[in-house]
C-alpha cells in the first residue's frame, strides 16, 4: 500500500520561505508523476505543482507566479516543494499526491498524504 | 486557469440519487477525457472516486458513476447513504501538464 508522509509545514512571516517534504513508500518515483495540491482553510482544492516520473518535467499553476519550486530525490524517494516569497494567501494544508501515470497528464491522483499545514502570518 | 464550476451543495434523502455537475471549457473538460472526482470528509485527505470520466477504482462502490457531455462532467451517486455526506471535487487535465480542480460541492444527506 502506498504511503505518503508530508512534513515541513509551520508558521512563517510574509516574505519568508519553507521547504515541504513528502516521503513516499511503496512508490517508484521513476514510474509515477507526483503533485502538490493545497487547500486553504474552509476552501476548495487547488493544484499547485507537478513533476514527471521519467523525465525532468516540472509544472506549476499560474497563480504560483514562479515563487515555488518542485523537485524530488529518487534515492530518498522524497518529493519537495520549496516555497519562497510567501504570502498570507498561501496559508493552506499542502498535500502531496501520486499520479496514476508517469507524467502529469492522467488527470488522476490516486494516492494522497495527510497534508502539512503552512501558516503565513505576521 | 479558472476553477471548474460546481454547485455549492446538493441534497437528497437516503436511497435517492444525486448528480453533481462540473462545468469547464474547451481548454479542459471539453477536450480531454481526463476528468476525475474526489470525495473529502471533514479533516481527511481527498479520496479518488472516479477517473477518466467514468472509471471507478476497484475499492469504490458501484453506486458512484461519472459521465461527460461537452464541457460538463457529472458525478452521480445512486442509493444515497449517510456516509456519502462529504465534499466532492472534480478535476481535469489541462494542456501543458497542469490540472485544475472544481469549486467543490457539499453533498447533504437529509
PDB file of C-alpha atoms in Angstrom:
ATOM      1  CA  UNK A   1       0.000   0.000   0.000  1.00  0.00           C
ATOM      2  CA  UNK A   2       1.292   3.414  -0.985  1.00  0.00           C
ATOM      3  CA  UNK A   3       2.019   5.742   1.901  1.00  0.00           C
ATOM      4  CA  UNK A   4       2.835   9.417   1.563  1.00  0.00           C
ATOM      5  CA  UNK A   5       4.001  11.411   4.574  1.00  0.00           C
ATOM      6  CA  UNK A   6       4.375  15.182   4.352  1.00  0.00           C
ATOM      7  CA  UNK A   7       6.391  17.358   6.712  1.00  0.00           C
ATOM      8  CA  UNK A   8       7.957  20.794   6.874  1.00  0.00           C
ATOM      9  CA  UNK A   9       4.881  22.912   7.430  1.00  0.00           C
ATOM     10  CA  UNK A  10       4.678  25.557  10.111  1.00  0.00           C
ATOM     11  CA  UNK A  11       4.319  29.247  10.766  1.00  0.00           C
ATOM     12  CA  UNK A  12       6.238  31.796   8.712  1.00  0.00           C
ATOM     13  CA  UNK A  13       6.043  35.542   8.245  1.00  0.00           C
ATOM     14  CA  UNK A  14       5.062  37.079   4.903  1.00  0.00           C
ATOM     15  CA  UNK A  15       8.044  37.077   2.560  1.00  0.00           C
ATOM     16  CA  UNK A  16       9.558  34.050   4.260  1.00  0.00           C
ATOM     17  CA  UNK A  17      10.408  30.594   2.949  1.00  0.00           C
ATOM     18  CA  UNK A  18       9.684  26.963   3.797  1.00  0.00           C
ATOM     19  CA  UNK A  19      10.593  23.621   2.266  1.00  0.00           C
ATOM     20  CA  UNK A  20       7.986  20.892   2.355  1.00  0.00           C
ATOM     21  CA  UNK A  21       8.912  17.221   2.079  1.00  0.00           C
ATOM     22  CA  UNK A  22       6.907  14.143   1.170  1.00  0.00           C
ATOM     23  CA  UNK A  23       8.385  10.725   1.825  1.00  0.00           C
ATOM     24  CA  UNK A  24       6.852   8.001  -0.291  1.00  0.00           C
ATOM     25  CA  UNK A  25       6.828   4.316   0.493  1.00  0.00           C
ATOM     26  CA  UNK A  26       5.859   1.627  -1.998  1.00  0.00           C
ATOM     27  CA  UNK A  27       6.196   4.210  -4.785  1.00  0.00           C
ATOM     28  CA  UNK A  28       8.807   4.119  -7.531  1.00  0.00           C
ATOM     29  CA  UNK A  29       9.314   7.723  -8.495  1.00  0.00           C
ATOM     30  CA  UNK A  30      10.576   6.989 -11.980  1.00  0.00           C
ATOM     31  CA  UNK A  31       7.255   5.362 -12.827  1.00  0.00           C
ATOM     32  CA  UNK A  32       4.927   7.915 -11.289  1.00  0.00           C
ATOM     33  CA  UNK A  33       4.469  11.636 -11.542  1.00  0.00           C
ATOM     34  CA  UNK A  34       3.793  13.487  -8.296  1.00  0.00           C
ATOM     35  CA  UNK A  35       1.849  16.625  -7.472  1.00  0.00           C
ATOM     36  CA  UNK A  36       1.326  19.114  -4.674  1.00  0.00           C
ATOM     37  CA  UNK A  37      -2.251  20.218  -4.003  1.00  0.00           C
ATOM     38  CA  UNK A  38      -3.231  22.788  -1.396  1.00  0.00           C
ATOM     39  CA  UNK A  39      -6.395  23.665   0.481  1.00  0.00           C
ATOM     40  CA  UNK A  40      -6.841  26.986   2.255  1.00  0.00           C
ATOM     41  CA  UNK A  41      -8.858  26.863   5.492  1.00  0.00           C
ATOM     42  CA  UNK A  42     -12.512  26.238   4.655  1.00  0.00           C
ATOM     43  CA  UNK A  43     -11.810  26.426   0.921  1.00  0.00           C
ATOM     44  CA  UNK A  44     -11.501  24.052  -2.020  1.00  0.00           C
ATOM     45  CA  UNK A  45      -8.625  22.109  -3.514  1.00  0.00           C
ATOM     46  CA  UNK A  46      -6.070  23.877  -5.692  1.00  0.00           C
ATOM     47  CA  UNK A  47      -3.467  22.055  -7.790  1.00  0.00           C
ATOM     48  CA  UNK A  48      -0.134  23.770  -7.219  1.00  0.00           C
ATOM     49  CA  UNK A  49       2.644  21.867  -8.984  1.00  0.00           C
ATOM     50  CA  UNK A  50       3.604  18.562 -10.559  1.00  0.00           C
ATOM     51  CA  UNK A  51       6.738  16.692 -11.586  1.00  0.00           C
ATOM     52  CA  UNK A  52       7.076  13.883 -14.105  1.00  0.00           C
ATOM     53  CA  UNK A  53       8.374  10.477 -13.180  1.00  0.00           C
ATOM     54  CA  UNK A  54      10.685   9.581 -16.001  1.00  0.00           C
ATOM     55  CA  UNK A  55      11.753  12.967 -17.323  1.00  0.00           C
ATOM     56  CA  UNK A  56      12.643  16.184 -15.532  1.00  0.00           C
ATOM     57  CA  UNK A  57       9.445  17.967 -16.477  1.00  0.00           C
ATOM     58  CA  UNK A  58       8.060  20.305 -13.828  1.00  0.00           C
ATOM     59  CA  UNK A  59       4.783  22.149 -13.976  1.00  0.00           C
ATOM     60  CA  UNK A  60       3.159  24.930 -11.965  1.00  0.00           C
ATOM     61  CA  UNK A  61      -0.180  26.654 -11.555  1.00  0.00           C
ATOM     62  CA  UNK A  62      -0.164  30.184 -12.933  1.00  0.00           C
ATOM     63  CA  UNK A  63      -1.150  31.504  -9.503  1.00  0.00           C
ATOM     64  CA  UNK A  64       2.231  30.486  -8.093  1.00  0.00           C
ATOM     65  CA  UNK A  65       3.974  33.104 -10.240  1.00  0.00           C
ATOM     66  CA  UNK A  66       7.404  31.498 -10.035  1.00  0.00           C
ATOM     67  CA  UNK A  67       7.639  31.533  -6.239  1.00  0.00           C
ATOM     68  CA  UNK A  68       7.576  27.752  -5.669  1.00  0.00           C
ATOM     69  CA  UNK A  69       9.929  25.019  -6.910  1.00  0.00           C
ATOM     70  CA  UNK A  70       9.119  21.308  -7.039  1.00  0.00           C
ATOM     71  CA  UNK A  71      11.853  18.698  -7.007  1.00  0.00           C
ATOM     72  CA  UNK A  72      12.482  15.126  -5.993  1.00  0.00           C
ATOM     73  CA  UNK A  73      15.277  12.887  -4.706  1.00  0.00           C
ATOM     74  CA  UNK A  74      14.796   9.461  -6.260  1.00  0.00           C
ATOM     75  CA  UNK A  75      17.342   7.819  -3.972  1.00  0.00           C
ATOM     76  CA  UNK A  76      15.459   9.042  -0.912  1.00  0.00           C
ATOM     77  CA  UNK A  77      12.036   8.566  -2.502  1.00  0.00           C
ATOM     78  CA  UNK A  78      11.228  12.082  -1.364  1.00  0.00           C
ATOM     79  CA  UNK A  79       9.298  14.875  -3.053  1.00  0.00           C
ATOM     80  CA  UNK A  80       9.945  18.506  -2.160  1.00  0.00           C
ATOM     81  CA  UNK A  81       8.241  21.846  -2.578  1.00  0.00           C
ATOM     82  CA  UNK A  82      10.311  24.962  -1.918  1.00  0.00           C
ATOM     83  CA  UNK A  83       8.057  27.870  -1.011  1.00  0.00           C
ATOM     84  CA  UNK A  84       9.558  31.349  -1.368  1.00  0.00           C
ATOM     85  CA  UNK A  85       8.180  34.874  -1.037  1.00  0.00           C
ATOM     86  CA  UNK A  86       5.254  33.513   0.925  1.00  0.00           C
ATOM     87  CA  UNK A  87       2.033  35.498   1.158  1.00  0.00           C
ATOM     88  CA  UNK A  88      -0.842  35.383   3.612  1.00  0.00           C
ATOM     89  CA  UNK A  89      -2.972  33.806   0.890  1.00  0.00           C
ATOM     90  CA  UNK A  90      -0.561  30.842   0.684  1.00  0.00           C
ATOM     91  CA  UNK A  91      -1.853  29.687   4.071  1.00  0.00           C
ATOM     92  CA  UNK A  92      -3.184  26.186   3.476  1.00  0.00           C
ATOM     93  CA  UNK A  93      -2.813  22.481   4.037  1.00  0.00           C
ATOM     94  CA  UNK A  94      -0.398  21.195   1.416  1.00  0.00           C
ATOM     95  CA  UNK A  95      -0.981  17.629   0.221  1.00  0.00           C
ATOM     96  CA  UNK A  96       1.365  15.548  -1.875  1.00  0.00           C
ATOM     97  CA  UNK A  97      -0.314  13.112  -4.239  1.00  0.00           C
ATOM     98  CA  UNK A  98       0.804  10.340  -6.567  1.00  0.00           C
ATOM     99  CA  UNK A  99      -0.277  10.418 -10.191  1.00  0.00           C
ATOM    100  CA  UNK A 100      -1.677   7.294 -11.782  1.00  0.00           C
ATOM    101  CA  UNK A 101       0.876   7.507 -14.580  1.00  0.00           C
ATOM    102  CA  UNK A 102       4.423   8.592 -15.269  1.00  0.00           C
ATOM    103  CA  UNK A 103       3.583  12.061 -16.476  1.00  0.00           C
ATOM    104  CA  UNK A 104       1.378  14.875 -15.218  1.00  0.00           C
ATOM    105  CA  UNK A 105      -1.266  14.081 -17.804  1.00  0.00           C
ATOM    106  CA  UNK A 106      -3.580  11.367 -16.499  1.00  0.00           C
ATOM    107  CA  UNK A 107      -5.926  13.620 -14.568  1.00  0.00           C
ATOM    108  CA  UNK A 108      -5.878  11.114 -11.735  1.00  0.00           C
ATOM    109  CA  UNK A 109      -4.184  11.469  -8.367  1.00  0.00           C
ATOM    110  CA  UNK A 110      -4.674   8.030  -6.860  1.00  0.00           C
ATOM    111  CA  UNK A 111      -2.870   8.294  -3.515  1.00  0.00           C
ATOM    112  CA  UNK A 112      -2.729  11.229  -1.115  1.00  0.00           C
ATOM    113  CA  UNK A 113      -0.848  12.078   2.042  1.00  0.00           C
ATOM    114  CA  UNK A 114      -2.499  13.574   5.109  1.00  0.00           C
ATOM    115  CA  UNK A 115      -1.103  17.027   4.438  1.00  0.00           C
ATOM    116  CA  UNK A 116       1.065  19.561   6.233  1.00  0.00           C
ATOM    117  CA  UNK A 117      -0.227  22.957   7.346  1.00  0.00           C
ATOM    118  CA  UNK A 118       1.536  26.129   6.249  1.00  0.00           C
ATOM    119  CA  UNK A 119       0.516  29.318   8.055  1.00  0.00           C
ATOM    120  CA  UNK A 120       1.722  32.668   6.721  1.00  0.00           C
ATOM    121  CA  UNK A 121       1.038  35.479   9.136  1.00  0.00           C
ATOM    122  CA  UNK A 122       2.712  38.449  10.738  1.00  0.00           C
TER     123      UNK A 122
ATOM    124  CA  UNK B   1      -6.735  28.786 -15.412  1.00  0.00           C
ATOM    125  CA  UNK B   2     -10.041  29.303 -13.619  1.00  0.00           C
ATOM    126  CA  UNK B   3     -11.508  26.666 -11.332  1.00  0.00           C
ATOM    127  CA  UNK B   4     -14.144  24.400 -12.801  1.00  0.00           C
ATOM    128  CA  UNK B   5     -17.668  25.355 -11.724  1.00  0.00           C
ATOM    129  CA  UNK B   6     -19.640  23.116  -9.380  1.00  0.00           C
ATOM    130  CA  UNK B   7     -22.839  23.767  -7.422  1.00  0.00           C
ATOM    131  CA  UNK B   8     -22.150  24.692  -3.807  1.00  0.00           C
ATOM    132  CA  UNK B   9     -24.382  21.935  -2.491  1.00  0.00           C
ATOM    133  CA  UNK B  10     -26.776  19.183  -3.475  1.00  0.00           C
ATOM    134  CA  UNK B  11     -29.014  17.181  -1.200  1.00  0.00           C
ATOM    135  CA  UNK B  12     -31.052  14.026  -1.210  1.00  0.00           C
ATOM    136  CA  UNK B  13     -32.725  11.533   1.072  1.00  0.00           C
ATOM    137  CA  UNK B  14     -31.243   8.103   1.761  1.00  0.00           C
ATOM    138  CA  UNK B  15     -31.808   5.805  -1.198  1.00  0.00           C
ATOM    139  CA  UNK B  16     -32.234   8.639  -3.690  1.00  0.00           C
ATOM    140  CA  UNK B  17     -29.801   9.659  -6.413  1.00  0.00           C
ATOM    141  CA  UNK B  18     -27.966  12.960  -6.685  1.00  0.00           C
ATOM    142  CA  UNK B  19     -25.925  14.360  -9.549  1.00  0.00           C
ATOM    143  CA  UNK B  20     -23.118  16.894  -9.286  1.00  0.00           C
ATOM    144  CA  UNK B  21     -22.159  18.906 -12.348  1.00  0.00           C
ATOM    145  CA  UNK B  22     -18.684  20.193 -13.179  1.00  0.00           C
ATOM    146  CA  UNK B  23     -18.510  22.805 -15.917  1.00  0.00           C
ATOM    147  CA  UNK B  24     -15.279  23.736 -17.589  1.00  0.00           C
ATOM    148  CA  UNK B  25     -14.321  24.865 -21.064  1.00  0.00           C
ATOM    149  CA  UNK B  26     -12.928  23.643 -24.350  1.00  0.00           C
ATOM    150  CA  UNK B  27      -9.455  24.014 -22.796  1.00  0.00           C
ATOM    151  CA  UNK B  28     -10.037  21.314 -20.208  1.00  0.00           C
ATOM    152  CA  UNK B  29     -13.181  19.209 -19.706  1.00  0.00           C
ATOM    153  CA  UNK B  30     -14.370  19.691 -23.272  1.00  0.00           C
ATOM    154  CA  UNK B  31     -11.154  18.459 -24.847  1.00  0.00           C
ATOM    155  CA  UNK B  32      -9.763  15.786 -22.548  1.00  0.00           C
ATOM    156  CA  UNK B  33     -11.445  12.643 -21.215  1.00  0.00           C
ATOM    157  CA  UNK B  34      -9.260  13.072 -18.143  1.00  0.00           C
ATOM    158  CA  UNK B  35     -11.776  14.112 -15.518  1.00  0.00           C
ATOM    159  CA  UNK B  36     -11.559  12.673 -12.027  1.00  0.00           C
ATOM    160  CA  UNK B  37     -13.678  13.058  -8.905  1.00  0.00           C
ATOM    161  CA  UNK B  38     -12.606  13.133  -5.258  1.00  0.00           C
ATOM    162  CA  UNK B  39     -14.532  12.675  -2.032  1.00  0.00           C
ATOM    163  CA  UNK B  40     -13.365  14.515   1.069  1.00  0.00           C
ATOM    164  CA  UNK B  41     -14.728  14.076   4.562  1.00  0.00           C
ATOM    165  CA  UNK B  42     -14.002  16.820   7.148  1.00  0.00           C
ATOM    166  CA  UNK B  43     -10.407  16.748   8.318  1.00  0.00           C
ATOM    167  CA  UNK B  44      -9.465  13.974   5.904  1.00  0.00           C
ATOM    168  CA  UNK B  45      -7.427  13.768   2.732  1.00  0.00           C
ATOM    169  CA  UNK B  46      -9.265  13.543  -0.592  1.00  0.00           C
ATOM    170  CA  UNK B  47     -10.128  10.079  -1.867  1.00  0.00           C
ATOM    171  CA  UNK B  48     -10.343   9.332  -5.595  1.00  0.00           C
ATOM    172  CA  UNK B  49     -13.769   8.068  -6.683  1.00  0.00           C
ATOM    173  CA  UNK B  50     -13.751   8.318 -10.500  1.00  0.00           C
ATOM    174  CA  UNK B  51     -11.034   8.746 -13.122  1.00  0.00           C
ATOM    175  CA  UNK B  52     -11.011   9.165 -16.903  1.00  0.00           C
ATOM    176  CA  UNK B  53     -14.605  10.445 -16.755  1.00  0.00           C
ATOM    177  CA  UNK B  54     -16.313   7.165 -15.853  1.00  0.00           C
ATOM    178  CA  UNK B  55     -13.853   4.609 -14.470  1.00  0.00           C
ATOM    179  CA  UNK B  56     -14.009   3.509 -10.849  1.00  0.00           C
ATOM    180  CA  UNK B  57     -11.040   2.430  -8.744  1.00  0.00           C
ATOM    181  CA  UNK B  58     -11.579  -1.111  -7.503  1.00  0.00           C
ATOM    182  CA  UNK B  59     -12.385  -0.107  -3.929  1.00  0.00           C
ATOM    183  CA  UNK B  60     -15.106   2.378  -4.876  1.00  0.00           C
ATOM    184  CA  UNK B  61     -18.765   1.389  -4.712  1.00  0.00           C
ATOM    185  CA  UNK B  62     -20.710   0.845  -7.945  1.00  0.00           C
ATOM    186  CA  UNK B  63     -23.131   3.493  -6.640  1.00  0.00           C
ATOM    187  CA  UNK B  64     -20.718   6.147  -7.906  1.00  0.00           C
ATOM    188  CA  UNK B  65     -20.687   6.809 -11.643  1.00  0.00           C
ATOM    189  CA  UNK B  66     -19.335   9.503 -13.945  1.00  0.00           C
ATOM    190  CA  UNK B  67     -20.187  10.925 -17.334  1.00  0.00           C
ATOM    191  CA  UNK B  68     -19.398  13.836 -19.605  1.00  0.00           C
ATOM    192  CA  UNK B  69     -21.154  15.876 -22.251  1.00  0.00           C
ATOM    193  CA  UNK B  70     -19.377  18.714 -23.957  1.00  0.00           C
ATOM    194  CA  UNK B  71     -17.723  20.977 -21.413  1.00  0.00           C
ATOM    195  CA  UNK B  72     -19.626  19.492 -18.456  1.00  0.00           C
ATOM    196  CA  UNK B  73     -18.779  16.393 -16.466  1.00  0.00           C
ATOM    197  CA  UNK B  74     -21.101  14.838 -13.912  1.00  0.00           C
ATOM    198  CA  UNK B  75     -20.875  12.566 -10.890  1.00  0.00           C
ATOM    199  CA  UNK B  76     -23.946  10.595  -9.894  1.00  0.00           C
ATOM    200  CA  UNK B  77     -24.366   8.934  -6.523  1.00  0.00           C
ATOM    201  CA  UNK B  78     -27.196   6.410  -6.512  1.00  0.00           C
ATOM    202  CA  UNK B  79     -28.736   4.782  -3.464  1.00  0.00           C
ATOM    203  CA  UNK B  80     -27.545   7.674  -1.301  1.00  0.00           C
ATOM    204  CA  UNK B  81     -26.217   6.646   2.108  1.00  0.00           C
ATOM    205  CA  UNK B  82     -25.361   8.628   5.217  1.00  0.00           C
ATOM    206  CA  UNK B  83     -21.638   8.049   4.729  1.00  0.00           C
ATOM    207  CA  UNK B  84     -21.807   9.717   1.309  1.00  0.00           C
ATOM    208  CA  UNK B  85     -22.227  13.081   3.034  1.00  0.00           C
ATOM    209  CA  UNK B  86     -18.977  14.837   2.186  1.00  0.00           C
ATOM    210  CA  UNK B  87     -17.406  17.392  -0.129  1.00  0.00           C
ATOM    211  CA  UNK B  88     -16.819  16.337  -3.733  1.00  0.00           C
ATOM    212  CA  UNK B  89     -14.350  17.866  -6.177  1.00  0.00           C
ATOM    213  CA  UNK B  90     -13.914  17.333  -9.876  1.00  0.00           C
ATOM    214  CA  UNK B  91     -10.527  17.699 -11.524  1.00  0.00           C
ATOM    215  CA  UNK B  92      -9.487  17.942 -15.163  1.00  0.00           C
ATOM    216  CA  UNK B  93      -6.229  17.772 -17.027  1.00  0.00           C
ATOM    217  CA  UNK B  94      -5.338  20.990 -18.830  1.00  0.00           C
ATOM    218  CA  UNK B  95      -2.828  21.017 -21.652  1.00  0.00           C
ATOM    219  CA  UNK B  96       0.743  21.789 -20.665  1.00  0.00           C
ATOM    220  CA  UNK B  97       0.974  19.351 -17.804  1.00  0.00           C
ATOM    221  CA  UNK B  98      -1.357  21.049 -15.360  1.00  0.00           C
ATOM    222  CA  UNK B  99      -4.531  20.172 -13.541  1.00  0.00           C
ATOM    223  CA  UNK B 100      -7.493  22.272 -12.438  1.00  0.00           C
ATOM    224  CA  UNK B 101      -9.951  21.427  -9.670  1.00  0.00           C
ATOM    225  CA  UNK B 102     -13.590  22.313  -9.372  1.00  0.00           C
ATOM    226  CA  UNK B 103     -15.003  24.669  -6.760  1.00  0.00           C
ATOM    227  CA  UNK B 104     -16.370  21.782  -4.717  1.00  0.00           C
ATOM    228  CA  UNK B 105     -19.849  20.540  -3.834  1.00  0.00           C
ATOM    229  CA  UNK B 106     -21.168  19.596  -0.432  1.00  0.00           C
ATOM    230  CA  UNK B 107     -23.462  16.581  -0.575  1.00  0.00           C
ATOM    231  CA  UNK B 108     -26.082  16.671   2.164  1.00  0.00           C
ATOM    232  CA  UNK B 109     -27.969  13.535   3.125  1.00  0.00           C
ATOM    233  CA  UNK B 110     -31.325  14.599   4.530  1.00  0.00           C
TER     234      UNK B 110
END
